[in-house]
Amino acid sequence: MLNRRHLRIKALQNIFASQMTDKKDLASSKKALMESIDSVYEMYIWMLSLLVEVTEYTSIDAIERSNKHLPTPEDLNPNMKLLHNKFAVTLKENPDFKDNVNKYQINWMSDPEFVKGIFNALKVTPEYIAYLADEDNSLEESKVIIKFIFRKIILKSHNIIQAFEDKFINWSVDKEVMQGMVAKTLKNFTSEDPRKNKLTPISQDWEEDKKFVEDLFVYTLKNNKEYQELIAERTKNWESERIALMDTILMKMAICELLNFPSIPVKVTINEYLDLSKDYSTPKSNSFINGILDKILGDLKRTDSIHKLGRGLIEE
């Protein structure tokens, strides 16, 4: 699921994109933000669908084997256990899953070589051979081979990774979230009744998180000039072109949180953006941003501009 850090990254990416274009349409920019967040969920559904397709490829493989020129007895009577994998069957019939497959128009079989490649890599592994030999057909046991397919076959497949990278521009950033969502789905599917299982939500409390990321994004852009003035006041000894754009955006987002989010402690805000600077800006950005934000925080405190709910939230 997306946590607040992930949502800050989404806001950061889209604010940066907005700053890099001459088109300053807030409504369009906000729409792009929400689409980038939805793409994480779409990626998750695509991955779940791929897992189902791999199990169903068992029947296609069986037909191909039976049509060999000289089929063996095993070719004519293949083990179809994976086709009836309880987790995959339950997922396939889950109403939410079916709705999302239709929503995102998911169809892996438009290029069946992807699924065939995964199945062929799977069927020669000791783990798959052991799975076929095991008579345990319980839901919990069915998850074991699905986890193996996901972690050791799919996520190790260059072709599949390339396919996801081509479809999802932020794959490298979002894949960790998607992997966590798949893992949570495997854990949460505990009933053989498809209607009783729930897919992993995009966040723990999407209504609250949606407001957080939208407000952070909109307030940062709307108050761009004001926040720039606060930064300029404390960077007089720096040539503006020497300050990385990403550093400026990170500081503006931090200022936005300090001023507009009363329930988020000051220390949390400062630490979050310092951490983001390590991943998204220059090697020297962390100390630079820390120094400038410390001065701006002092300015805001002196003008009584920061208002937090609860004791201790305003102290670093």
PDB file of C-alpha atoms in Angstrom:
ATOM      1  CA  MET A   1       0.000   0.000   0.000  1.00  0.00           C
ATOM      2  CA  LEU A   2       1.018   3.589  -0.478  1.00  0.00           C
ATOM      3  CA  ASN A   3       2.134   5.284   2.719  1.00  0.00           C
ATOM      4  CA  ARG A   4       2.722   9.003   3.299  1.00  0.00           C
ATOM      5  CA  ARG A   5       6.295   8.779   2.036  1.00  0.00           C
ATOM      6  CA  HIS A   6       5.102   7.270  -1.245  1.00  0.00           C
ATOM      7  CA  LEU A   7       2.454   9.989  -1.542  1.00  0.00           C
ATOM      8  CA  ARG A   8       5.062  12.697  -0.964  1.00  0.00           C
ATOM      9  CA  ILE A   9       7.142  11.162  -3.749  1.00  0.00           C
ATOM     10  CA  LYS A  10       4.130  11.218  -6.079  1.00  0.00           C
ATOM     11  CA  ALA A  11       3.521  14.879  -5.256  1.00  0.00           C
ATOM     12  CA  LEU A  12       7.222  15.640  -5.741  1.00  0.00           C
ATOM     13  CA  GLN A  13       7.356  13.936  -9.141  1.00  0.00           C
ATOM     14  CA  ASN A  14       4.286  15.766 -10.390  1.00  0.00           C
ATOM     15  CA  ILE A  15       5.312  19.170  -9.010  1.00  0.00           C
ATOM     16  CA  PHE A  16       8.661  18.727 -10.760  1.00  0.00           C
ATOM     17  CA  ALA A  17       6.866  17.827 -14.005  1.00  0.00           C
ATOM     18  CA  SER A  18       4.637  20.878 -13.613  1.00  0.00           C
ATOM     19  CA  GLN A  19       7.671  23.138 -13.125  1.00  0.00           C
ATOM     20  CA  MET A  20       9.315  21.730 -16.250  1.00  0.00           C
ATOM     21  CA  THR A  21       6.442  22.670 -18.554  1.00  0.00           C
ATOM     22  CA  ASP A  22       5.164  26.030 -19.718  1.00  0.00           C
ATOM     23  CA  LYS A  23       1.591  24.860 -19.255  1.00  0.00           C
ATOM     24  CA  LYS A  24       0.554  25.845 -15.732  1.00  0.00           C
ATOM     25  CA  ASP A  25      -2.911  24.283 -15.673  1.00  0.00           C
ATOM     26  CA  LEU A  26      -3.522  23.243 -12.067  1.00  0.00           C
ATOM     27  CA  ALA A  27      -6.525  21.084 -12.907  1.00  0.00           C
ATOM     28  CA  SER A  28      -4.599  19.100 -15.517  1.00  0.00           C
ATOM     29  CA  SER A  29      -1.604  18.779 -13.197  1.00  0.00           C
ATOM     30  CA  LYS A  30      -3.815  17.506 -10.378  1.00  0.00           C
ATOM     31  CA  LYS A  31      -5.387  14.987 -12.745  1.00  0.00           C
ATOM     32  CA  ALA A  32      -1.923  13.763 -13.742  1.00  0.00           C
ATOM     33  CA  LEU A  33      -1.062  13.355 -10.048  1.00  0.00           C
ATOM     34  CA  MET A  34      -4.075  11.155  -9.386  1.00  0.00           C
ATOM     35  CA  GLU A  35      -3.427   9.134 -12.529  1.00  0.00           C
ATOM     36  CA  SER A  36       0.148   8.481 -11.379  1.00  0.00           C
ATOM     37  CA  ILE A  37      -1.202   7.167  -8.074  1.00  0.00           C
ATOM     38  CA  ASP A  38      -3.831   5.042  -9.806  1.00  0.00           C
ATOM     39  CA  SER A  39      -1.104   3.559 -12.006  1.00  0.00           C
ATOM     40  CA  VAL A  40       0.323   1.857  -8.909  1.00  0.00           C
ATOM     41  CA  TYR A  41      -2.983   0.063  -8.379  1.00  0.00           C
ATOM     42  CA  GLU A  42      -3.208  -0.764 -12.083  1.00  0.00           C
ATOM     43  CA  MET A  43       0.285  -2.274 -11.911  1.00  0.00           C
ATOM     44  CA  TYR A  44      -0.865  -4.400  -8.960  1.00  0.00           C
ATOM     45  CA  ILE A  45      -3.891  -5.694 -10.883  1.00  0.00           C
ATOM     46  CA  TRP A  46      -1.750  -6.466 -13.937  1.00  0.00           C
ATOM     47  CA  MET A  47       0.567  -8.528 -11.745  1.00  0.00           C
ATOM     48  CA  LEU A  48      -2.263 -10.437 -10.089  1.00  0.00           C
ATOM     49  CA  SER A  49      -3.733 -11.113 -13.524  1.00  0.00           C
ATOM     50  CA  LEU A  50      -0.391 -12.446 -14.731  1.00  0.00           C
ATOM     51  CA  LEU A  51      -0.299 -14.906 -11.839  1.00  0.00           C
ATOM     52  CA  VAL A  52      -3.749 -16.176 -12.812  1.00  0.00           C
ATOM     53  CA  GLU A  53      -2.748 -16.445 -16.484  1.00  0.00           C
ATOM     54  CA  VAL A  54       0.293 -18.552 -15.600  1.00  0.00           C
ATOM     55  CA  THR A  55      -1.882 -21.062 -13.754  1.00  0.00           C
ATOM     56  CA  GLU A  56      -4.322 -21.190 -16.671  1.00  0.00           C
ATOM     57  CA  TYR A  57      -1.553 -21.754 -19.168  1.00  0.00           C
ATOM     58  CA  THR A  58      -1.446 -25.286 -17.741  1.00  0.00           C
ATOM     59  CA  SER A  59      -4.350 -26.216 -20.043  1.00  0.00           C
ATOM     60  CA  ILE A  60      -2.672 -24.736 -23.146  1.00  0.00           C
ATOM     61  CA  ASP A  61       0.527 -26.589 -22.336  1.00  0.00           C
ATOM     62  CA  ALA A  62      -1.433 -29.807 -21.907  1.00  0.00           C
ATOM     63  CA  ILE A  63      -2.991 -29.431 -25.385  1.00  0.00           C
ATOM     64  CA  GLU A  64       0.410 -28.739 -26.952  1.00  0.00           C
ATOM     65  CA  ARG A  65       1.899 -31.782 -25.268  1.00  0.00           C
ATOM     66  CA  SER A  66      -0.937 -34.073 -26.380  1.00  0.00           C
ATOM     67  CA  ASN A  67      -0.488 -32.869 -29.970  1.00  0.00           C
ATOM     68  CA  LYS A  68       3.144 -33.928 -30.129  1.00  0.00           C
ATOM     69  CA  HIS A  69       4.082 -36.285 -32.950  1.00  0.00           C
ATOM     70  CA  LEU A  70       5.056 -38.937 -30.403  1.00  0.00           C
ATOM     71  CA  PRO A  71       3.464 -37.988 -27.083  1.00  0.00           C
ATOM     72  CA  THR A  72       4.531 -39.838 -23.961  1.00  0.00           C
ATOM     73  CA  PRO A  73       2.004 -41.267 -21.475  1.00  0.00           C
ATOM     74  CA  GLU A  74       2.785 -38.262 -19.285  1.00  0.00           C
ATOM     75  CA  ASP A  75       2.071 -35.915 -22.204  1.00  0.00           C
ATOM     76  CA  LEU A  76      -1.304 -37.559 -22.688  1.00  0.00           C
ATOM     77  CA  ASN A  77      -2.154 -37.436 -18.982  1.00  0.00           C
ATOM     78  CA  PRO A  78      -0.446 -34.314 -17.543  1.00  0.00           C
ATOM     79  CA  ASN A  79      -0.736 -33.179 -13.950  1.00  0.00           C
ATOM     80  CA  MET A  80      -3.239 -30.284 -13.988  1.00  0.00           C
ATOM     81  CA  LYS A  81      -2.899 -29.322 -10.343  1.00  0.00           C
ATOM     82  CA  LEU A  82      -1.770 -25.748 -11.063  1.00  0.00           C
ATOM     83  CA  LEU A  83      -4.847 -25.104 -13.190  1.00  0.00           C
ATOM     84  CA  HIS A  84      -6.990 -25.724 -10.103  1.00  0.00           C
ATOM     85  CA  ASN A  85      -4.756 -23.801  -7.701  1.00  0.00           C
ATOM     86  CA  LYS A  86      -7.197 -22.582  -5.056  1.00  0.00           C
ATOM     87  CA  PHE A  87      -5.660 -19.158  -4.590  1.00  0.00           C
ATOM     88  CA  ALA A  88      -5.675 -18.452  -8.331  1.00  0.00           C
ATOM     89  CA  VAL A  89      -9.224 -19.780  -8.763  1.00  0.00           C
ATOM     90  CA  THR A  90     -10.476 -17.762  -5.804  1.00  0.00           C
ATOM     91  CA  LEU A  91      -8.733 -14.625  -7.064  1.00  0.00           C
ATOM     92  CA  LYS A  92     -10.080 -15.042 -10.585  1.00  0.00           C
ATOM     93  CA  GLU A  93     -13.642 -15.198  -9.272  1.00  0.00           C
ATOM     94  CA  ASN A  94     -13.251 -12.318  -6.831  1.00  0.00           C
ATOM     95  CA  PRO A  95     -15.753  -9.584  -7.836  1.00  0.00           C
ATOM     96  CA  ASP A  96     -13.350  -6.687  -7.169  1.00  0.00           C
ATOM     97  CA  PHE A  97     -10.605  -8.367  -9.162  1.00  0.00           C
ATOM     98  CA  LYS A  98     -12.912  -8.990 -12.120  1.00  0.00           C
ATOM     99  CA  ASP A  99     -14.121  -5.382 -12.042  1.00  0.00           C
ATOM    100  CA  ASN A 100     -10.558  -4.074 -12.057  1.00  0.00           C
ATOM    101  CA  VAL A 101      -9.469  -6.398 -14.862  1.00  0.00           C
ATOM    102  CA  ASN A 102     -12.288  -4.927 -16.933  1.00  0.00           C
ATOM    103  CA  LYS A 103     -11.534  -1.372 -15.804  1.00  0.00           C
ATOM    104  CA  TYR A 104      -7.893  -1.551 -16.869  1.00  0.00           C
ATOM    105  CA  GLN A 105      -8.648  -3.756 -19.906  1.00  0.00           C
ATOM    106  CA  ILE A 106      -6.008  -6.275 -18.920  1.00  0.00           C
ATOM    107  CA  ASN A 107      -5.171  -8.985 -21.434  1.00  0.00           C
ATOM    108  CA  TRP A 108      -1.855 -10.794 -21.106  1.00  0.00           C
ATOM    109  CA  MET A 109      -2.809 -13.266 -23.808  1.00  0.00           C
ATOM    110  CA  SER A 110      -2.561 -10.565 -26.463  1.00  0.00           C
ATOM    111  CA  ASP A 111       1.091 -11.628 -26.382  1.00  0.00           C
ATOM    112  CA  PRO A 112       0.990 -15.221 -25.093  1.00  0.00           C
ATOM    113  CA  GLU A 113       4.777 -15.600 -25.297  1.00  0.00           C
ATOM    114  CA  PHE A 114       5.090 -13.708 -21.996  1.00  0.00           C
ATOM    115  CA  VAL A 115       2.957 -16.231 -20.133  1.00  0.00           C
ATOM    116  CA  LYS A 116       4.420 -19.188 -22.016  1.00  0.00           C
ATOM    117  CA  GLY A 117       7.935 -18.096 -21.092  1.00  0.00           C
ATOM    118  CA  ILE A 118       7.061 -17.940 -17.400  1.00  0.00           C
ATOM    119  CA  PHE A 119       5.321 -21.319 -17.458  1.00  0.00           C
ATOM    120  CA  ASN A 120       8.213 -22.981 -19.298  1.00  0.00           C
ATOM    121  CA  ALA A 121      10.682 -21.549 -16.775  1.00  0.00           C
ATOM    122  CA  LEU A 122       8.463 -22.729 -13.932  1.00  0.00           C
ATOM    123  CA  LYS A 123       7.766 -26.318 -15.007  1.00  0.00           C
ATOM    124  CA  VAL A 124      11.406 -27.426 -14.857  1.00  0.00           C
ATOM    125  CA  THR A 125      12.033 -26.138 -11.331  1.00  0.00           C
ATOM    126  CA  PRO A 126      12.315 -28.549  -8.383  1.00  0.00           C
ATOM    127  CA  GLU A 127       9.784 -26.407  -6.506  1.00  0.00           C
ATOM    128  CA  TYR A 128       7.124 -26.932  -9.188  1.00  0.00           C
ATOM    129  CA  ILE A 129       7.827 -30.640  -9.489  1.00  0.00           C
ATOM    130  CA  ALA A 130       7.498 -30.975  -5.699  1.00  0.00           C
ATOM    131  CA  TYR A 131       4.252 -28.988  -5.799  1.00  0.00           C
ATOM    132  CA  LEU A 132       2.742 -31.369  -8.347  1.00  0.00           C
ATOM    133  CA  ALA A 133       3.744 -34.378  -6.262  1.00  0.00           C
ATOM    134  CA  ASP A 134       2.251 -32.970  -3.056  1.00  0.00           C
ATOM    135  CA  GLU A 135      -1.344 -34.087  -2.483  1.00  0.00           C
ATOM    136  CA  ASP A 136      -2.116 -31.087  -0.259  1.00  0.00           C
ATOM    137  CA  ASN A 137      -4.630 -28.939  -2.183  1.00  0.00           C
ATOM    138  CA  SER A 138      -5.487 -26.506   0.605  1.00  0.00           C
ATOM    139  CA  LEU A 139      -5.783 -22.776   0.021  1.00  0.00           C
ATOM    140  CA  GLU A 140      -2.786 -22.042   2.219  1.00  0.00           C
ATOM    141  CA  GLU A 141      -0.632 -24.599   0.446  1.00  0.00           C
ATOM    142  CA  SER A 142      -1.707 -23.226  -2.933  1.00  0.00           C
ATOM    143  CA  LYS A 143      -0.202 -19.856  -1.996  1.00  0.00           C
ATOM    144  CA  VAL A 144       3.278 -21.345  -1.631  1.00  0.00           C
ATOM    145  CA  ILE A 145       3.734 -22.059  -5.337  1.00  0.00           C
ATOM    146  CA  ILE A 146       2.136 -18.709  -6.239  1.00  0.00           C
ATOM    147  CA  LYS A 147       4.697 -16.916  -4.051  1.00  0.00           C
ATOM    148  CA  PHE A 148       7.447 -18.879  -5.780  1.00  0.00           C
ATOM    149  CA  ILE A 149       6.141 -17.986  -9.237  1.00  0.00           C
ATOM    150  CA  PHE A 150       5.894 -14.330  -8.268  1.00  0.00           C
ATOM    151  CA  ARG A 151       9.231 -13.905  -6.482  1.00  0.00           C
ATOM    152  CA  LYS A 152      11.513 -16.363  -8.236  1.00  0.00           C
ATOM    153  CA  ILE A 153      10.126 -16.557 -11.781  1.00  0.00           C
ATOM    154  CA  ILE A 154       8.221 -13.385 -12.677  1.00  0.00           C
ATOM    155  CA  LEU A 155      10.375 -10.863 -10.831  1.00  0.00           C
ATOM    156  CA  LYS A 156      13.487 -12.542 -12.248  1.00  0.00           C
ATOM    157  CA  SER A 157      12.215 -12.476 -15.833  1.00  0.00           C
ATOM    158  CA  HIS A 158      13.899  -9.812 -17.980  1.00  0.00           C
ATOM    159  CA  ASN A 159      11.072  -9.909 -20.531  1.00  0.00           C
ATOM    160  CA  ILE A 160       8.365  -9.382 -17.915  1.00  0.00           C
ATOM    161  CA  ILE A 161      10.271  -6.595 -16.166  1.00  0.00           C
ATOM    162  CA  GLN A 162      10.777  -4.914 -19.537  1.00  0.00           C
ATOM    163  CA  ALA A 163       7.062  -5.197 -20.263  1.00  0.00           C
ATOM    164  CA  PHE A 164       6.192  -3.501 -16.968  1.00  0.00           C
ATOM    165  CA  GLU A 165       8.842  -0.816 -17.500  1.00  0.00           C
ATOM    166  CA  ASP A 166       7.405  -0.075 -20.940  1.00  0.00           C
ATOM    167  CA  LYS A 167       3.871   0.206 -19.603  1.00  0.00           C
ATOM    168  CA  PHE A 168       4.556   1.983 -16.285  1.00  0.00           C
ATOM    169  CA  ILE A 169       6.943   4.931 -16.424  1.00  0.00           C
ATOM    170  CA  ASN A 170       7.513   4.844 -12.649  1.00  0.00           C
ATOM    171  CA  TRP A 171       8.096   1.087 -12.424  1.00  0.00           C
ATOM    172  CA  SER A 172      11.463   1.483 -10.692  1.00  0.00           C
ATOM    173  CA  VAL A 173       9.879   3.584  -7.926  1.00  0.00           C
ATOM    174  CA  ASP A 174       6.501   1.848  -7.656  1.00  0.00           C
ATOM    175  CA  LYS A 175       7.499  -1.811  -7.968  1.00  0.00           C
ATOM    176  CA  GLU A 176       8.292  -2.095  -4.258  1.00  0.00           C
ATOM    177  CA  VAL A 177       4.782  -0.892  -3.379  1.00  0.00           C
ATOM    178  CA  MET A 178       3.253  -3.315  -5.879  1.00  0.00           C
ATOM    179  CA  GLN A 179       5.250  -6.220  -4.435  1.00  0.00           C
ATOM    180  CA  GLY A 180       4.006  -5.356  -0.956  1.00  0.00           C
ATOM    181  CA  MET A 181       0.418  -5.237  -2.184  1.00  0.00           C
ATOM    182  CA  VAL A 182       0.707  -8.657  -3.820  1.00  0.00           C
ATOM    183  CA  ALA A 183       2.248 -10.100  -0.648  1.00  0.00           C
ATOM    184  CA  LYS A 184      -0.579  -8.626   1.425  1.00  0.00           C
ATOM    185  CA  THR A 185      -3.157 -10.103  -0.942  1.00  0.00           C
ATOM    186  CA  LEU A 186      -1.661 -13.554  -0.547  1.00  0.00           C
ATOM    187  CA  LYS A 187      -1.841 -13.158   3.224  1.00  0.00           C
ATOM    188  CA  ASN A 188      -5.386 -11.777   3.283  1.00  0.00           C
ATOM    189  CA  PHE A 189      -7.050 -14.327   0.993  1.00  0.00           C
ATOM    190  CA  THR A 190      -8.178 -16.787   3.658  1.00  0.00           C
ATOM    191  CA  SER A 191     -11.548 -17.956   2.340  1.00  0.00           C
ATOM    192  CA  GLU A 192     -12.409 -20.235  -0.564  1.00  0.00           C
ATOM    193  CA  ASP A 193     -15.471 -18.049  -1.103  1.00  0.00           C
ATOM    194  CA  PRO A 194     -14.215 -15.395  -3.575  1.00  0.00           C
ATOM    195  CA  ARG A 195     -16.672 -12.804  -2.238  1.00  0.00           C
ATOM    196  CA  LYS A 196     -15.222 -12.943   1.267  1.00  0.00           C
ATOM    197  CA  ASN A 197     -11.691 -11.960   0.252  1.00  0.00           C
ATOM    198  CA  LYS A 198     -10.558  -8.381  -0.222  1.00  0.00           C
ATOM    199  CA  LEU A 199      -7.960  -6.971  -2.560  1.00  0.00           C
ATOM    200  CA  THR A 200      -5.293  -4.759  -1.012  1.00  0.00           C
ATOM    201  CA  PRO A 201      -6.450  -1.110  -0.977  1.00  0.00           C
ATOM    202  CA  ILE A 202      -4.269   1.622  -2.462  1.00  0.00           C
ATOM    203  CA  SER A 203      -3.621   2.979   1.046  1.00  0.00           C
ATOM    204  CA  GLN A 204      -4.638   2.329   4.643  1.00  0.00           C
ATOM    205  CA  ASP A 205      -7.133   5.220   4.652  1.00  0.00           C
ATOM    206  CA  TRP A 206      -7.519   6.451   1.086  1.00  0.00           C
ATOM    207  CA  GLU A 207     -10.068   9.150   1.897  1.00  0.00           C
ATOM    208  CA  GLU A 208      -7.647  10.816   4.317  1.00  0.00           C
ATOM    209  CA  ASP A 209      -4.546  10.096   2.244  1.00  0.00           C
ATOM    210  CA  LYS A 210      -6.177  11.398  -0.936  1.00  0.00           C
ATOM    211  CA  LYS A 211      -6.890  14.708   0.778  1.00  0.00           C
ATOM    212  CA  PHE A 212      -3.319  14.835   2.115  1.00  0.00           C
ATOM    213  CA  VAL A 213      -1.626  14.361  -1.251  1.00  0.00           C
ATOM    214  CA  GLU A 214      -4.049  16.619  -3.120  1.00  0.00           C
ATOM    215  CA  ASP A 215      -3.664  19.419  -0.569  1.00  0.00           C
ATOM    216  CA  LEU A 216       0.119  19.060  -0.481  1.00  0.00           C
ATOM    217  CA  PHE A 217       0.267  19.242  -4.261  1.00  0.00           C
ATOM    218  CA  VAL A 218      -2.215  22.084  -4.721  1.00  0.00           C
ATOM    219  CA  TYR A 219      -1.047  24.266  -1.816  1.00  0.00           C
ATOM    220  CA  THR A 220       2.594  23.949  -2.887  1.00  0.00           C
ATOM    221  CA  LEU A 221       1.804  25.094  -6.407  1.00  0.00           C
ATOM    222  CA  LYS A 222      -0.686  27.793  -5.413  1.00  0.00           C
ATOM    223  CA  ASN A 223       1.718  29.310  -2.875  1.00  0.00           C
ATOM    224  CA  ASN A 224       4.779  28.895  -5.056  1.00  0.00           C
ATOM    225  CA  LYS A 225       5.641  32.598  -5.077  1.00  0.00           C
ATOM    226  CA  GLU A 226       5.237  32.995  -1.300  1.00  0.00           C
ATOM    227  CA  TYR A 227       7.370  29.949  -0.546  1.00  0.00           C
ATOM    228  CA  GLN A 228       9.998  31.077  -3.050  1.00  0.00           C
ATOM    229  CA  GLU A 229      10.284  34.378  -1.204  1.00  0.00           C
ATOM    230  CA  LEU A 230      10.854  32.574   2.100  1.00  0.00           C
ATOM    231  CA  ILE A 231      13.616  30.531   0.486  1.00  0.00           C
ATOM    232  CA  ALA A 232      15.151  33.534  -1.270  1.00  0.00           C
ATOM    233  CA  GLU A 233      15.372  35.418   2.007  1.00  0.00           C
ATOM    234  CA  ARG A 234      17.572  32.678   3.408  1.00  0.00           C
ATOM    235  CA  THR A 235      19.659  32.009   0.285  1.00  0.00           C
ATOM    236  CA  LYS A 236      20.845  35.543  -0.490  1.00  0.00           C
ATOM    237  CA  ASN A 237      24.458  34.397  -0.604  1.00  0.00           C
ATOM    238  CA  TRP A 238      23.629  31.736  -3.175  1.00  0.00           C
ATOM    239  CA  GLU A 239      23.287  32.339  -6.904  1.00  0.00           C
ATOM    240  CA  SER A 240      19.799  31.132  -7.810  1.00  0.00           C
ATOM    241  CA  GLU A 241      21.060  29.042 -10.736  1.00  0.00           C
ATOM    242  CA  ARG A 242      23.321  27.128  -8.337  1.00  0.00           C
ATOM    243  CA  ILE A 243      20.333  25.856  -6.341  1.00  0.00           C
ATOM    244  CA  ALA A 244      18.993  22.643  -7.843  1.00  0.00           C
ATOM    245  CA  LEU A 245      15.335  22.792  -8.872  1.00  0.00           C
ATOM    246  CA  MET A 246      14.658  19.591  -6.938  1.00  0.00           C
ATOM    247  CA  ASP A 247      16.100  21.171  -3.777  1.00  0.00           C
ATOM    248  CA  THR A 248      13.804  24.159  -4.196  1.00  0.00           C
ATOM    249  CA  ILE A 249      10.750  21.953  -4.696  1.00  0.00           C
ATOM    250  CA  LEU A 250      11.591  19.827  -1.659  1.00  0.00           C
ATOM    251  CA  MET A 251      11.916  22.950   0.495  1.00  0.00           C
ATOM    252  CA  LYS A 252       8.650  24.377  -0.825  1.00  0.00           C
ATOM    253  CA  MET A 253       6.856  21.122  -0.034  1.00  0.00           C
ATOM    254  CA  ALA A 254       8.347  21.121   3.464  1.00  0.00           C
ATOM    255  CA  ILE A 255       7.219  24.721   4.020  1.00  0.00           C
ATOM    256  CA  CYS A 256       3.772  23.766   2.757  1.00  0.00           C
ATOM    257  CA  GLU A 257       3.528  20.954   5.313  1.00  0.00           C
ATOM    258  CA  LEU A 258       4.771  23.160   8.134  1.00  0.00           C
ATOM    259  CA  LEU A 259       2.113  25.777   7.408  1.00  0.00           C
ATOM    260  CA  ASN A 260      -0.899  23.753   6.271  1.00  0.00           C
ATOM    261  CA  PHE A 261      -0.899  20.389   8.036  1.00  0.00           C
ATOM    262  CA  PRO A 262      -1.508  20.935  11.757  1.00  0.00           C
ATOM    263  CA  SER A 263      -1.508  17.246  12.686  1.00  0.00           C
ATOM    264  CA  ILE A 264       1.956  16.489  11.248  1.00  0.00           C
ATOM    265  CA  PRO A 265       4.796  17.184  13.711  1.00  0.00           C
ATOM    266  CA  VAL A 266       7.494  19.605  12.581  1.00  0.00           C
ATOM    267  CA  LYS A 267      10.215  17.012  13.161  1.00  0.00           C
ATOM    268  CA  VAL A 268       8.427  14.475  10.968  1.00  0.00           C
ATOM    269  CA  THR A 269       8.120  16.965   8.116  1.00  0.00           C
ATOM    270  CA  ILE A 270      11.759  18.028   8.249  1.00  0.00           C
ATOM    271  CA  ASN A 271      13.039  14.444   8.441  1.00  0.00           C
ATOM    272  CA  GLU A 272      10.802  13.270   5.588  1.00  0.00           C
ATOM    273  CA  TYR A 273      12.121  15.851   3.138  1.00  0.00           C
ATOM    274  CA  LEU A 274      15.714  15.381   4.215  1.00  0.00           C
ATOM    275  CA  ASP A 275      15.300  11.662   3.510  1.00  0.00           C
ATOM    276  CA  LEU A 276      13.750  12.375   0.117  1.00  0.00           C
ATOM    277  CA  SER A 277      16.660  14.647  -0.776  1.00  0.00           C
ATOM    278  CA  LYS A 278      19.033  11.691  -0.370  1.00  0.00           C
ATOM    279  CA  ASP A 279      17.170   9.744  -3.058  1.00  0.00           C
ATOM    280  CA  TYR A 280      16.023  12.482  -5.396  1.00  0.00           C
ATOM    281  CA  SER A 281      18.616  15.243  -5.367  1.00  0.00           C
ATOM    282  CA  THR A 282      22.372  15.832  -5.244  1.00  0.00           C
ATOM    283  CA  PRO A 283      24.837  14.407  -2.687  1.00  0.00           C
ATOM    284  CA  LYS A 284      25.182  17.804  -1.007  1.00  0.00           C
ATOM    285  CA  SER A 285      21.463  18.576  -0.984  1.00  0.00           C
ATOM    286  CA  ASN A 286      20.734  17.008   2.384  1.00  0.00           C
ATOM    287  CA  SER A 287      22.954  19.351   4.402  1.00  0.00           C
ATOM    288  CA  PHE A 288      22.004  22.353   2.270  1.00  0.00           C
ATOM    289  CA  ILE A 289      18.247  21.778   2.650  1.00  0.00           C
ATOM    290  CA  ASN A 290      18.638  21.045   6.353  1.00  0.00           C
ATOM    291  CA  GLY A 291      20.412  24.360   6.935  1.00  0.00           C
ATOM    292  CA  ILE A 292      17.954  26.454   4.930  1.00  0.00           C
ATOM    293  CA  LEU A 293      14.859  24.798   6.412  1.00  0.00           C
ATOM    294  CA  ASP A 294      16.216  25.293   9.912  1.00  0.00           C
ATOM    295  CA  LYS A 295      16.480  29.028   9.262  1.00  0.00           C
ATOM    296  CA  ILE A 296      13.052  29.213   7.614  1.00  0.00           C
ATOM    297  CA  LEU A 297      11.537  27.284  10.521  1.00  0.00           C
ATOM    298  CA  GLY A 298      12.981  29.853  12.896  1.00  0.00           C
ATOM    299  CA  ASP A 299      11.479  32.661  10.803  1.00  0.00           C
ATOM    300  CA  LEU A 300       8.057  31.003  10.792  1.00  0.00           C
ATOM    301  CA  LYS A 301       8.160  30.444  14.545  1.00  0.00           C
ATOM    302  CA  ARG A 302       9.037  34.085  15.195  1.00  0.00           C
ATOM    303  CA  THR A 303       6.045  35.232  13.155  1.00  0.00           C
ATOM    304  CA  ASP A 304       3.806  32.643  14.855  1.00  0.00           C
ATOM    305  CA  SER A 305       2.978  31.191  11.442  1.00  0.00           C
ATOM    306  CA  ILE A 306       3.076  27.526  12.464  1.00  0.00           C
ATOM    307  CA  HIS A 307       0.011  26.144  14.197  1.00  0.00           C
ATOM    308  CA  LYS A 308       0.011  22.504  15.239  1.00  0.00           C
ATOM    309  CA  LEU A 309      -2.617  20.447  17.020  1.00  0.00           C
ATOM    310  CA  GLY A 310      -1.419  18.815  20.225  1.00  0.00           C
ATOM    311  CA  ARG A 311       1.540  19.372  22.499  1.00  0.00           C
ATOM    312  CA  GLY A 312       5.052  18.908  21.179  1.00  0.00           C
ATOM    313  CA  LEU A 313       4.167  18.874  17.483  1.00  0.00           C
ATOM    314  CA  ILE A 314       5.844  22.199  16.802  1.00  0.00           C
ATOM    315  CA  GLU A 315       9.176  21.327  18.384  1.00  0.00           C
ATOM    316  CA  GLU A 316      11.933  19.733  16.372  1.00  0.00           C
TER     317      GLU A 316
END
